[in-house]
PDB file of C-alpha atoms in Angstrom:
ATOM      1  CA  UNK O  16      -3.731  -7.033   2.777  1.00  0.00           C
ATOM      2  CA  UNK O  17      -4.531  -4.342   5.213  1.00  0.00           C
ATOM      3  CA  UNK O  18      -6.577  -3.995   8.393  1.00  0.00           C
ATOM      4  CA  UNK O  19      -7.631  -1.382  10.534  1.00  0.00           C
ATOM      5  CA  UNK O  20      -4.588   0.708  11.154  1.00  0.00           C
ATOM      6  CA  UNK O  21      -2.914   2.634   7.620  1.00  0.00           C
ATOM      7  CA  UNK O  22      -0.067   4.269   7.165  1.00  0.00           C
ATOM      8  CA  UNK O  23       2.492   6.241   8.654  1.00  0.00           C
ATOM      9  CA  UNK O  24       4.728   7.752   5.838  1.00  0.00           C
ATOM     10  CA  UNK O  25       8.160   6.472   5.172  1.00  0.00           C
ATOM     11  CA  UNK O  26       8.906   5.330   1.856  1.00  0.00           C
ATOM     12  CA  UNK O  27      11.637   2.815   0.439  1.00  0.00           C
ATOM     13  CA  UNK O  28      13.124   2.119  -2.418  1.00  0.00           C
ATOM     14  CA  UNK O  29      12.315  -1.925  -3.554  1.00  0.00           C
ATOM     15  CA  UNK O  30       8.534  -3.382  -4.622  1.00  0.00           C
ATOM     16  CA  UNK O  31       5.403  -4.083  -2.706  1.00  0.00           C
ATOM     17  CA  UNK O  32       0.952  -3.297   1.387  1.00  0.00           C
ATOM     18  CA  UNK O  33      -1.758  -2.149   6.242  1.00  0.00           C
ATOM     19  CA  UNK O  34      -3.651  -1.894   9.380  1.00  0.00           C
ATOM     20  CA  UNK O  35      -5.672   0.482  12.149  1.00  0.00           C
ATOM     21  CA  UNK O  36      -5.717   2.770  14.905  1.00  0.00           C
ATOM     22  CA  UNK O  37      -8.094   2.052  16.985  1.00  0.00           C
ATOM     23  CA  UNK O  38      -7.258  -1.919  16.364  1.00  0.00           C
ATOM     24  CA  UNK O  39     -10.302  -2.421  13.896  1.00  0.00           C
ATOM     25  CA  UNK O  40      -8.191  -4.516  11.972  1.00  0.00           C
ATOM     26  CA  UNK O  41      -4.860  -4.277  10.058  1.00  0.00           C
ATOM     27  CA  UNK O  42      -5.371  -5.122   6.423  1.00  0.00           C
ATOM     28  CA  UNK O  43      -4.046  -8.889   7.263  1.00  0.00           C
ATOM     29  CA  UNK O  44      -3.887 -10.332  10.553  1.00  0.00           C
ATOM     30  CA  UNK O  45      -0.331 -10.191  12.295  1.00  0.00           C
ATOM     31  CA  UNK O  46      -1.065 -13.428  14.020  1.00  0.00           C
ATOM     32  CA  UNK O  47      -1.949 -14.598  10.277  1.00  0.00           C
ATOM     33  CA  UNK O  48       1.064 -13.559   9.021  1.00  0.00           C
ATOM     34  CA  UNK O  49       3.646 -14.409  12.363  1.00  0.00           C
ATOM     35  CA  UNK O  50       1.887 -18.008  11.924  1.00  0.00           C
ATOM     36  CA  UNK O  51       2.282 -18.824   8.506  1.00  0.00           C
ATOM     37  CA  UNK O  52       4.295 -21.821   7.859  1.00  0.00           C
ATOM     38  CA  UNK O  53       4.828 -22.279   4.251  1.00  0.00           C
ATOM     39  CA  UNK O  54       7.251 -19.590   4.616  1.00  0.00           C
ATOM     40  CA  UNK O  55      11.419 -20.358   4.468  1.00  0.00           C
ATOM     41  CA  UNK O  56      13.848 -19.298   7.015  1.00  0.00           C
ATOM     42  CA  UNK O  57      15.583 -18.081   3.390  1.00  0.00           C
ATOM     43  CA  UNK O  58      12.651 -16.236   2.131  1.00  0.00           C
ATOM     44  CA  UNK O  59      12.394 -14.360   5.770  1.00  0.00           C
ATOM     45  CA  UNK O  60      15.881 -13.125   5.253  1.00  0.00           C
ATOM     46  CA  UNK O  61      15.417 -12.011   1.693  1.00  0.00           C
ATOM     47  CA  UNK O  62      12.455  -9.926   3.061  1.00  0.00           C
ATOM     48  CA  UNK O  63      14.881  -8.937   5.997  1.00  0.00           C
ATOM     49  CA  UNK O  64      17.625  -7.906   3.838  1.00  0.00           C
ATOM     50  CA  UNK O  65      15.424  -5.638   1.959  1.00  0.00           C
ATOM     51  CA  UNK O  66      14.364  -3.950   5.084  1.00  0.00           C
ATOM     52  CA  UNK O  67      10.825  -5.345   5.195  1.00  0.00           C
ATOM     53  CA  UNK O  68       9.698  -6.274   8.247  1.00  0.00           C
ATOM     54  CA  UNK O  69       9.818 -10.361   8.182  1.00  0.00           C
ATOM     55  CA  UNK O  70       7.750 -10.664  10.968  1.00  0.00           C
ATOM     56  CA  UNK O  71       4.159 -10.348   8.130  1.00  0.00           C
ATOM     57  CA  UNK O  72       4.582 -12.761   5.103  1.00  0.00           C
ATOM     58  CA  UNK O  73       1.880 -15.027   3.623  1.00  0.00           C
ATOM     59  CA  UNK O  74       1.601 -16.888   0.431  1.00  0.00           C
ATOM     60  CA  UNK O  75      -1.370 -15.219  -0.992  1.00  0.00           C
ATOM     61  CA  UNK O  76      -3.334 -16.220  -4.133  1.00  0.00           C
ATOM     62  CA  UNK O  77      -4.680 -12.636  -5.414  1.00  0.00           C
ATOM     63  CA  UNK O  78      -8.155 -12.181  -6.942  1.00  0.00           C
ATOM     64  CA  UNK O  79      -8.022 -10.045 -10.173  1.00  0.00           C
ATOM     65  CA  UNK O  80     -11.160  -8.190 -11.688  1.00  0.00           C
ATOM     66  CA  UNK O  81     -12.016 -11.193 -13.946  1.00  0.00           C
ATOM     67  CA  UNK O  82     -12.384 -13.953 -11.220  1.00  0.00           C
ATOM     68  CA  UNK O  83      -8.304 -15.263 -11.892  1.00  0.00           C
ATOM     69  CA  UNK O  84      -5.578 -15.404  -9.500  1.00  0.00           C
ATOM     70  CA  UNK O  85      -1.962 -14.659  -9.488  1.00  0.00           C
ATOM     71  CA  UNK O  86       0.007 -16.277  -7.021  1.00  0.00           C
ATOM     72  CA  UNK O  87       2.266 -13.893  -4.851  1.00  0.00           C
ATOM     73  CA  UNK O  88       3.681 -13.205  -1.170  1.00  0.00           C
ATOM     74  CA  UNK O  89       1.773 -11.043   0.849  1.00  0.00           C
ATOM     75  CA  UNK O  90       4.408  -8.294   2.909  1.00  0.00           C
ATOM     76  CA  UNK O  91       3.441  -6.208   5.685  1.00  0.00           C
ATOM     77  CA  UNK O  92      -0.087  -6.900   5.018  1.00  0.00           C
ATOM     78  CA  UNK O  93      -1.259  -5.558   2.340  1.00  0.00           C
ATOM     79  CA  UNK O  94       2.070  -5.563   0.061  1.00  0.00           C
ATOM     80  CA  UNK O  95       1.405  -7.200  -3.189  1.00  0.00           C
ATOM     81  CA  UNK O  96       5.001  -8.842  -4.088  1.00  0.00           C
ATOM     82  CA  UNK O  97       6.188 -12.006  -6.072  1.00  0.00           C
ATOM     83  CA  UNK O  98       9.011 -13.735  -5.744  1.00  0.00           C
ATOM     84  CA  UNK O  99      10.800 -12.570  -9.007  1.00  0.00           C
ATOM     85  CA  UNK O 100      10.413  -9.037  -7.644  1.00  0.00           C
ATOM     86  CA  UNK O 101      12.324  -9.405  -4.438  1.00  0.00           C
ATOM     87  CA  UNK O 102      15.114 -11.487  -6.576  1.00  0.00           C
ATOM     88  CA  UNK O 103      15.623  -8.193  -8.465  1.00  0.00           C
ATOM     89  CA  UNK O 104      15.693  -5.855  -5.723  1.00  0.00           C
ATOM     90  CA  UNK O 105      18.879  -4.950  -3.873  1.00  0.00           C
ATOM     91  CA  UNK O 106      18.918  -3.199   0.013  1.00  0.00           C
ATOM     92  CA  UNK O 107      21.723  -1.146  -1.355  1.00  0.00           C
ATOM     93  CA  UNK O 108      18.691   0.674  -2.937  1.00  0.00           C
ATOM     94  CA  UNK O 109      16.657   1.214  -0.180  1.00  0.00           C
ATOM     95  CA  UNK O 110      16.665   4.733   0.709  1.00  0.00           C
ATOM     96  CA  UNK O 111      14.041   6.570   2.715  1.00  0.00           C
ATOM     97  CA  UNK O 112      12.754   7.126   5.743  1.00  0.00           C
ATOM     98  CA  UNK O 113       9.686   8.851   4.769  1.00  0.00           C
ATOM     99  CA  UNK O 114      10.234   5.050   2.824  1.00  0.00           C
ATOM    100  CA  UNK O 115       9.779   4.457  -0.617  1.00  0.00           C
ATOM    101  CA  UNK O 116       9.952   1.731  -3.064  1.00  0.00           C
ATOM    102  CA  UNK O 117      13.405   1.556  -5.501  1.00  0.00           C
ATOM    103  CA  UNK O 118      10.846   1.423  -8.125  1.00  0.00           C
ATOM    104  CA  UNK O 119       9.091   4.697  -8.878  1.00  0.00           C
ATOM    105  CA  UNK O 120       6.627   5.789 -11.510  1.00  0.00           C
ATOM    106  CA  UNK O 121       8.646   7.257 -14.805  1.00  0.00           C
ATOM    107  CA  UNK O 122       8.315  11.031 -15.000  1.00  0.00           C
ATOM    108  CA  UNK O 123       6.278  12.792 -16.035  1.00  0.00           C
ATOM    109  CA  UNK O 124       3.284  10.417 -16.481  1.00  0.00           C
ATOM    110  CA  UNK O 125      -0.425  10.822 -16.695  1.00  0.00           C
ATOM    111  CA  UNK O 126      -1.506   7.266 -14.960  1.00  0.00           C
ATOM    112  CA  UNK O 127      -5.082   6.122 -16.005  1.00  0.00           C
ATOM    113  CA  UNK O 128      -6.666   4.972 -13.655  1.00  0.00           C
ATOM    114  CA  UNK O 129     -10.390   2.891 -13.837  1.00  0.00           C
ATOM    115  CA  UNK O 130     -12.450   1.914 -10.974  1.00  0.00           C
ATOM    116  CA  UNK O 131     -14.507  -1.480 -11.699  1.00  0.00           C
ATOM    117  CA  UNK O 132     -18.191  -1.902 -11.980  1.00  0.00           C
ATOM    118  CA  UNK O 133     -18.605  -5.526 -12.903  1.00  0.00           C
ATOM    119  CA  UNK O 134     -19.937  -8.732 -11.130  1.00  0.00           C
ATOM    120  CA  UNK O 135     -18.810  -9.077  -7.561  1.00  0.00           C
ATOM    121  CA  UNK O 136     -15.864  -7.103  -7.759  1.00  0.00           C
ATOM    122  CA  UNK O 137     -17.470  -3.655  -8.796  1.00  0.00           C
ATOM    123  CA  UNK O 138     -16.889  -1.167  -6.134  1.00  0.00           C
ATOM    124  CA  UNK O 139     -19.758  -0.065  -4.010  1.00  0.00           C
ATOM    125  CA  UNK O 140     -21.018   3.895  -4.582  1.00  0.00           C
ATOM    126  CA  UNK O 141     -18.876   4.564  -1.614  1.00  0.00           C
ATOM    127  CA  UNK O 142     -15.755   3.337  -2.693  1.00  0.00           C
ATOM    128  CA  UNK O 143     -16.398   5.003  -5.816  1.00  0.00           C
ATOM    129  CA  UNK O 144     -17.271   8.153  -3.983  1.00  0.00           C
ATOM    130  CA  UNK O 145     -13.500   7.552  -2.095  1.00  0.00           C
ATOM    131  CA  UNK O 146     -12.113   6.810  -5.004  1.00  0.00           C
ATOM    132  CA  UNK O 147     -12.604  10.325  -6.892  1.00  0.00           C
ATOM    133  CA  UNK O 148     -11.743  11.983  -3.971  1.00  0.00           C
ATOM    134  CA  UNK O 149      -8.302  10.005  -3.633  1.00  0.00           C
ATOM    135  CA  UNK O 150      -7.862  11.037  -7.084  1.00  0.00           C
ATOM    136  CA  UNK O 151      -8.379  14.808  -6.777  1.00  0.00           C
ATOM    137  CA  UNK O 152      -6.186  14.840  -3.814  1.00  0.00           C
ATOM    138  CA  UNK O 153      -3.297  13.116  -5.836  1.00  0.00           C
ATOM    139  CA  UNK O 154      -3.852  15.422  -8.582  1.00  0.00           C
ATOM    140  CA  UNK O 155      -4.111  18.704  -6.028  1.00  0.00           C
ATOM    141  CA  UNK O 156      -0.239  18.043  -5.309  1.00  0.00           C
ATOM    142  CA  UNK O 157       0.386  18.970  -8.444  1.00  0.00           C
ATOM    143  CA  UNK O 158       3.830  16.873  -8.474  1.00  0.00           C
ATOM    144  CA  UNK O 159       4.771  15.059 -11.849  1.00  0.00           C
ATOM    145  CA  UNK O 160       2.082  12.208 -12.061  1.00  0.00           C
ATOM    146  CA  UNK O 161      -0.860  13.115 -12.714  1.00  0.00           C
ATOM    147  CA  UNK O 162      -4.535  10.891 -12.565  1.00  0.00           C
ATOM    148  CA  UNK O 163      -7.347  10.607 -14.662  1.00  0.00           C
ATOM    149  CA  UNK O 164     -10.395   7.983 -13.243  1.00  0.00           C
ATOM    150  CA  UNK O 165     -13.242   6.486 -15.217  1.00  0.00           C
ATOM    151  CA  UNK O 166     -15.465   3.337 -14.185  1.00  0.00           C
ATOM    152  CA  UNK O 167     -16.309   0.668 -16.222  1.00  0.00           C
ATOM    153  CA  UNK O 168     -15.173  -3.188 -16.729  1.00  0.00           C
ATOM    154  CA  UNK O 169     -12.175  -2.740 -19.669  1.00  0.00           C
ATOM    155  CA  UNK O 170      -9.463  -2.143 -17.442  1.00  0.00           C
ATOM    156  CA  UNK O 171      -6.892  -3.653 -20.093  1.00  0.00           C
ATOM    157  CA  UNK O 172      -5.625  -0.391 -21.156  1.00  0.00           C
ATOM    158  CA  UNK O 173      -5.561   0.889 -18.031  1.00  0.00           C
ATOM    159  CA  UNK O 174      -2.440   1.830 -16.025  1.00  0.00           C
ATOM    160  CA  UNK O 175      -4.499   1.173 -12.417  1.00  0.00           C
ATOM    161  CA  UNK O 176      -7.764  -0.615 -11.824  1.00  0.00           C
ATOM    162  CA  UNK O 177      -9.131  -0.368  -8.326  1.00  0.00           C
ATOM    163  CA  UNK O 178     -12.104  -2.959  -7.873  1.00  0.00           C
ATOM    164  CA  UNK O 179     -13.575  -4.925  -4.760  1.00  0.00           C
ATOM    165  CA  UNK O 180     -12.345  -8.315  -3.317  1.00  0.00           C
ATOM    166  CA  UNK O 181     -15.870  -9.818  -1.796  1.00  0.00           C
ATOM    167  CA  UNK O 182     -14.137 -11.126   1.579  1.00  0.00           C
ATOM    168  CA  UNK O 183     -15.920  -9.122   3.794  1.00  0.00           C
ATOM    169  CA  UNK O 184     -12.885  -7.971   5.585  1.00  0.00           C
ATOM    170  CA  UNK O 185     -11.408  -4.823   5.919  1.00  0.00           C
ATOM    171  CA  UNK O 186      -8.612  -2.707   4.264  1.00  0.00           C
ATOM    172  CA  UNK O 187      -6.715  -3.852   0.586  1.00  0.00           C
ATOM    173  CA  UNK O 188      -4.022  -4.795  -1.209  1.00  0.00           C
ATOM    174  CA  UNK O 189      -1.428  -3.379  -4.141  1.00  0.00           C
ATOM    175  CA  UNK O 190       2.008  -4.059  -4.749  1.00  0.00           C
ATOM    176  CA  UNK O 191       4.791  -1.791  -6.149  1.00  0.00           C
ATOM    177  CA  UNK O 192       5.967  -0.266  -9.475  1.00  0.00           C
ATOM    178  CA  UNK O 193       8.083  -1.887 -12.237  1.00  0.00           C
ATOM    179  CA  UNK O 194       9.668  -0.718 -15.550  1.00  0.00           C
ATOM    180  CA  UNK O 195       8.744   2.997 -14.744  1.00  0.00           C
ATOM    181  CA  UNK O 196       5.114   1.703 -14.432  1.00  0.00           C
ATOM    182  CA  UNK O 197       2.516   1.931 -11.610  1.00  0.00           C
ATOM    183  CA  UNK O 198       1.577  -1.683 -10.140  1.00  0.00           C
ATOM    184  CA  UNK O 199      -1.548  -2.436 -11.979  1.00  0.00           C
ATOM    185  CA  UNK O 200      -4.101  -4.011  -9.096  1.00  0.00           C
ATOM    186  CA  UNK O 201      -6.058  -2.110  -6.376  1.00  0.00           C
ATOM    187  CA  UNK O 202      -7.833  -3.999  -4.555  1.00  0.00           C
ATOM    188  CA  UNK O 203     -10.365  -2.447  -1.572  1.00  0.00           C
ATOM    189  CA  UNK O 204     -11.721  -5.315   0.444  1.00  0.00           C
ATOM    190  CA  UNK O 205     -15.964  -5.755   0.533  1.00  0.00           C
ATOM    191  CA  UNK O 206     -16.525  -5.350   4.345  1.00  0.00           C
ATOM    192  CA  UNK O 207     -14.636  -1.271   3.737  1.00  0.00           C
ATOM    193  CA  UNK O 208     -18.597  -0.584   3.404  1.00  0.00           C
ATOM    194  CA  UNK O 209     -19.088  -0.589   7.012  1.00  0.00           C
ATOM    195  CA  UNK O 210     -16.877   2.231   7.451  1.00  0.00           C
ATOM    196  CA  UNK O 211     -17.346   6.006   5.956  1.00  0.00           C
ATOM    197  CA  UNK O 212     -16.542   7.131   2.621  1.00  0.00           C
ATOM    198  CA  UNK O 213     -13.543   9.305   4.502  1.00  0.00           C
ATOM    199  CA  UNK O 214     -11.903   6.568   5.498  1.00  0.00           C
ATOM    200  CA  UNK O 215     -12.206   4.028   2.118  1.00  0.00           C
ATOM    201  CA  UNK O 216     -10.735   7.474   0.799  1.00  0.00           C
ATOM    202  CA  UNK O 217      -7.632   6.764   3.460  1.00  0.00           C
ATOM    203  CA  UNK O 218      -7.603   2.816   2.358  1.00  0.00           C
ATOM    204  CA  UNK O 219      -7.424   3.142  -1.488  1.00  0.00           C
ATOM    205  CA  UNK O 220      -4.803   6.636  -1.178  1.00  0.00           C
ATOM    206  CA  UNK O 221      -2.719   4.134   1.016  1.00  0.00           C
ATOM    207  CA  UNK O 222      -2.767   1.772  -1.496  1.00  0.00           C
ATOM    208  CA  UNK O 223      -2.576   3.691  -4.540  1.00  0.00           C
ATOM    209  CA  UNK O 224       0.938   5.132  -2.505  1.00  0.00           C
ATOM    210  CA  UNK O 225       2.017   1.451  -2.869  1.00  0.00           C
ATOM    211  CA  UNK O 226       1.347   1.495  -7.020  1.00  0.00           C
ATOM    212  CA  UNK O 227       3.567   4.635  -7.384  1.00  0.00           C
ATOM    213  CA  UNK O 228       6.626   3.486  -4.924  1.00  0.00           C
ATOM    214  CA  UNK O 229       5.664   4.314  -1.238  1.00  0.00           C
ATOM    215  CA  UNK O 230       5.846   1.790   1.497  1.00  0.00           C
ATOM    216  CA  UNK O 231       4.796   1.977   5.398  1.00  0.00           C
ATOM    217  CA  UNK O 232       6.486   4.609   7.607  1.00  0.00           C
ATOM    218  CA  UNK O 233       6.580   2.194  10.375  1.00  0.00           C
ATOM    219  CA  UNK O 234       7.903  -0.854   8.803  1.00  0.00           C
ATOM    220  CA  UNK O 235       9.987  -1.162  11.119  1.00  0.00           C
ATOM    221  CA  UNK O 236       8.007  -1.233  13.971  1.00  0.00           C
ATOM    222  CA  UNK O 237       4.365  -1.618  12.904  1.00  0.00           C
ATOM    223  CA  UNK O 238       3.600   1.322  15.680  1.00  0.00           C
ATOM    224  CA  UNK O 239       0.666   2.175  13.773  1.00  0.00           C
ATOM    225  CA  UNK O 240      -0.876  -2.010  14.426  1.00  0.00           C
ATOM    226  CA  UNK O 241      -0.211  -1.496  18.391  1.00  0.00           C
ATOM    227  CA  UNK O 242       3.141  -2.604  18.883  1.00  0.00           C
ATOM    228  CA  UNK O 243       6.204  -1.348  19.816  1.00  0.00           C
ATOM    229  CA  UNK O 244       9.735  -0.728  19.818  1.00  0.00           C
ATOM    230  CA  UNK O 245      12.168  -1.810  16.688  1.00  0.00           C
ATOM    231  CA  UNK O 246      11.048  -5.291  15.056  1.00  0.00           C
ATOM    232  CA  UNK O 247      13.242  -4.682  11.769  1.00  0.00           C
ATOM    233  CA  UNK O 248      16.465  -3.305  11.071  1.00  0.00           C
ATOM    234  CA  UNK O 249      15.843   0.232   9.648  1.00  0.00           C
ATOM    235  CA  UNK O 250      19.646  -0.074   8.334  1.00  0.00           C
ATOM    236  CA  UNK O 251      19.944   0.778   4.720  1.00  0.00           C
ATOM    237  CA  UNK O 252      17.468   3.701   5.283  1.00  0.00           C
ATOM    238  CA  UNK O 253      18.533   7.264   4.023  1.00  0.00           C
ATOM    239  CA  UNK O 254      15.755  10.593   5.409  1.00  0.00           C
ATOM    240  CA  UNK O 255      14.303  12.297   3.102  1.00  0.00           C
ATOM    241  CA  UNK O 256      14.765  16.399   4.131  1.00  0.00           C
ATOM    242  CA  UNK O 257      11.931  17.547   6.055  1.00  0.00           C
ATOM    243  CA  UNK O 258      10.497  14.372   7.134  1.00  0.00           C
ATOM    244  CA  UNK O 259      10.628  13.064   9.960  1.00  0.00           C
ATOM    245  CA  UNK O 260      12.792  10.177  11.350  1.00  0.00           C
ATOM    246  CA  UNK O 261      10.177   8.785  14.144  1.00  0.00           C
ATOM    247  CA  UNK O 262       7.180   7.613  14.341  1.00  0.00           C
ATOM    248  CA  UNK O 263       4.589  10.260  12.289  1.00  0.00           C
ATOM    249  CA  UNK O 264       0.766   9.581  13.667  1.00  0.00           C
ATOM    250  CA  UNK O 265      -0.573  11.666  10.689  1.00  0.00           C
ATOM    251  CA  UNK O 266       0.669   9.762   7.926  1.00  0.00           C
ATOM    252  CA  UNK O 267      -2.291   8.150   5.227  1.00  0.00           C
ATOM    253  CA  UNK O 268       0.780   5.380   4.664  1.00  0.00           C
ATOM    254  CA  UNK O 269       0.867   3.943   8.231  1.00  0.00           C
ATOM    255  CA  UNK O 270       1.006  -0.192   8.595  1.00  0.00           C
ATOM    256  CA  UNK O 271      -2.577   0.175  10.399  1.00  0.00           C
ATOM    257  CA  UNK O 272      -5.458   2.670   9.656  1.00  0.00           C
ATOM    258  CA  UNK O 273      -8.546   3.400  12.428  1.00  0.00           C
ATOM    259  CA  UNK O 274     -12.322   3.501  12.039  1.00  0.00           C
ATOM    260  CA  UNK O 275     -12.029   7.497  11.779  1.00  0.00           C
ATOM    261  CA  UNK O 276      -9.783   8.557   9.628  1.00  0.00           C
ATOM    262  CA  UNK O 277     -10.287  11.764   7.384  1.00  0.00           C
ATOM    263  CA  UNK O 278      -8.288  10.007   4.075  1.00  0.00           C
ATOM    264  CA  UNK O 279      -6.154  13.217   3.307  1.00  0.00           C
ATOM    265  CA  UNK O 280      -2.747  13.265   3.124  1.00  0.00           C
ATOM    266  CA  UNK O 281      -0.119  14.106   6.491  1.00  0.00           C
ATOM    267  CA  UNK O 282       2.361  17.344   6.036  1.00  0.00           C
ATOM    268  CA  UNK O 283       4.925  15.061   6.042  1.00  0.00           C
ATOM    269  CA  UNK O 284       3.191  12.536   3.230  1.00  0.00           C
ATOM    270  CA  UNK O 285       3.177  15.562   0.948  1.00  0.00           C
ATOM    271  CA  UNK O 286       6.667  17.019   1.826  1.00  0.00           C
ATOM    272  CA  UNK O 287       7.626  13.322   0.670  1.00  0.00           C
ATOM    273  CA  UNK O 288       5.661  13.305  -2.471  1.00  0.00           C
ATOM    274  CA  UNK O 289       6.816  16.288  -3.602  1.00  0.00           C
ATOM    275  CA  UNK O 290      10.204  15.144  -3.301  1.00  0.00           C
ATOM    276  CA  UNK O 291       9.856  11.791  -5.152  1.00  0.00           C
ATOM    277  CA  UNK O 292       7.759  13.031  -7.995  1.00  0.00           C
TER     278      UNK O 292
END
């Protein structure tokens, strides 16, 4: 999930989603996620080991397009990941600090991407309106994945489908790549309509950075969501040249997003990019 404070851009190696600045909301609730007690001292260090922050796990039951549900942990907040995936990642792969997943999109690779029109989960005209524009900034990079979008309900032979969950809250969820592939589900929460189309652009580029391999800049510290200081070990983590090691206010993949954002990319979000793809 995500709430009102995005991302800062570091990116890890492993498999998996934020918040905002001026404390809207972070795309799940820390006190949620610090609360939760169906999660295992065991499962907490697995997530620690693989230099998540353990501090923001749920179970989560995700909505798909169709109305099913696929059981998974939510990480971070808005970090799609089952438990499979995080018994087939290792830390020794971890290795960014502009942090990305160990999974990355196969290269090069035109992803498909569809935004959904159907029932309650059909994006609004603004999301679709974000949506295009996330696209064409991807694509303005010019790295080695390229997008194409369409709308419509048949998202089966799609590589991405981005569609609304009707919750009324704010921010999204997506989870990581595997096999070379982008993760396949988008999802832009309903109450993203009471902010501007700028900042549902900053929302679904944060979480389309999740599909292709990036993960939150300030894992480790969830700056971005109002706190402070080191919560997670940041061992493990190797800097990507030309990004920064701190804290980076401008990055679209920051744990927590505010009200206001303008939903392009930071300097340092494209220096990373660039160097991953």
């Amino acid at each position: 999930m995500k709430t009102i404070k995005l991302f800062t851009l570091f990116m890890a190696v492993a498999v998996i989603s934020s918040c905002e600045k001026d404390q809207v909301s972070e795309i799940t609730s820390d006190n949620m996620v610090q609360e939760e007690p169906e999660i295992s001292n065991q499962l907490r260090q697995k997530v620690s080991d693989l230099n998540f922050n353990s501090k923001h796990i749920k179970k989560n039951n995700m909505l798909l397009p169709d109305g099913s549900f696929i059981e998974n942990y939510l990480i971070e907040g808005d970090i799609a990941m089952s438990q499979e995936q995080m018994n087939t990642m290792s830390s020794a792969s971890i290795t960014d600090k502009q942090y990305r997943t160990y999974n990355l999109v196969s290269t090069p690779r035109t992803v498909n991407v569809i935004g959904y029109t159907g029932g309650s989960q059909a994006l609004t005209n603004k999301q679709r309106n974000a949506l295009s524009w996330s696209i064409d900034n991807y694509n303005a990079l010019n790295i080695g994945i390229t997008f194409t979008l369409t709308f419509g309900t048949n998202y089966g032979p799609y590589d991405i489908v981005v569609y609304q969950n009707p919750n009324e809250q704010a921010g999204g969820v997506a989870g990581f790549p595997s096999n070379g592939n982008p993760y396949k589900y988008v999802q832009i929460y309903s109450g993203m309509e009471a902010y501007s189309t700028n900042t549902n652009e900053h929302v679904i580029t944060h979480e389309i950075g999740h599909s292709v391999g990036l993960r939150h800049t300030d894992w480790f510290s969830r700056q971005s969501c109002g706190q402070s200081g080191e919560s997670a070990n940041p061992d493990g983590a190797v800097h990507i040249p030309g990004t920064p090691t701190g804290y980076d206010s401008t990055s679209v993949m920051l744990a927590c997003f505010g009200a206001n954002e303008d939903g392009e990319f930071g300097s340092n979000d494209v220096t990373a990019l660039n160097y991953l793809y």
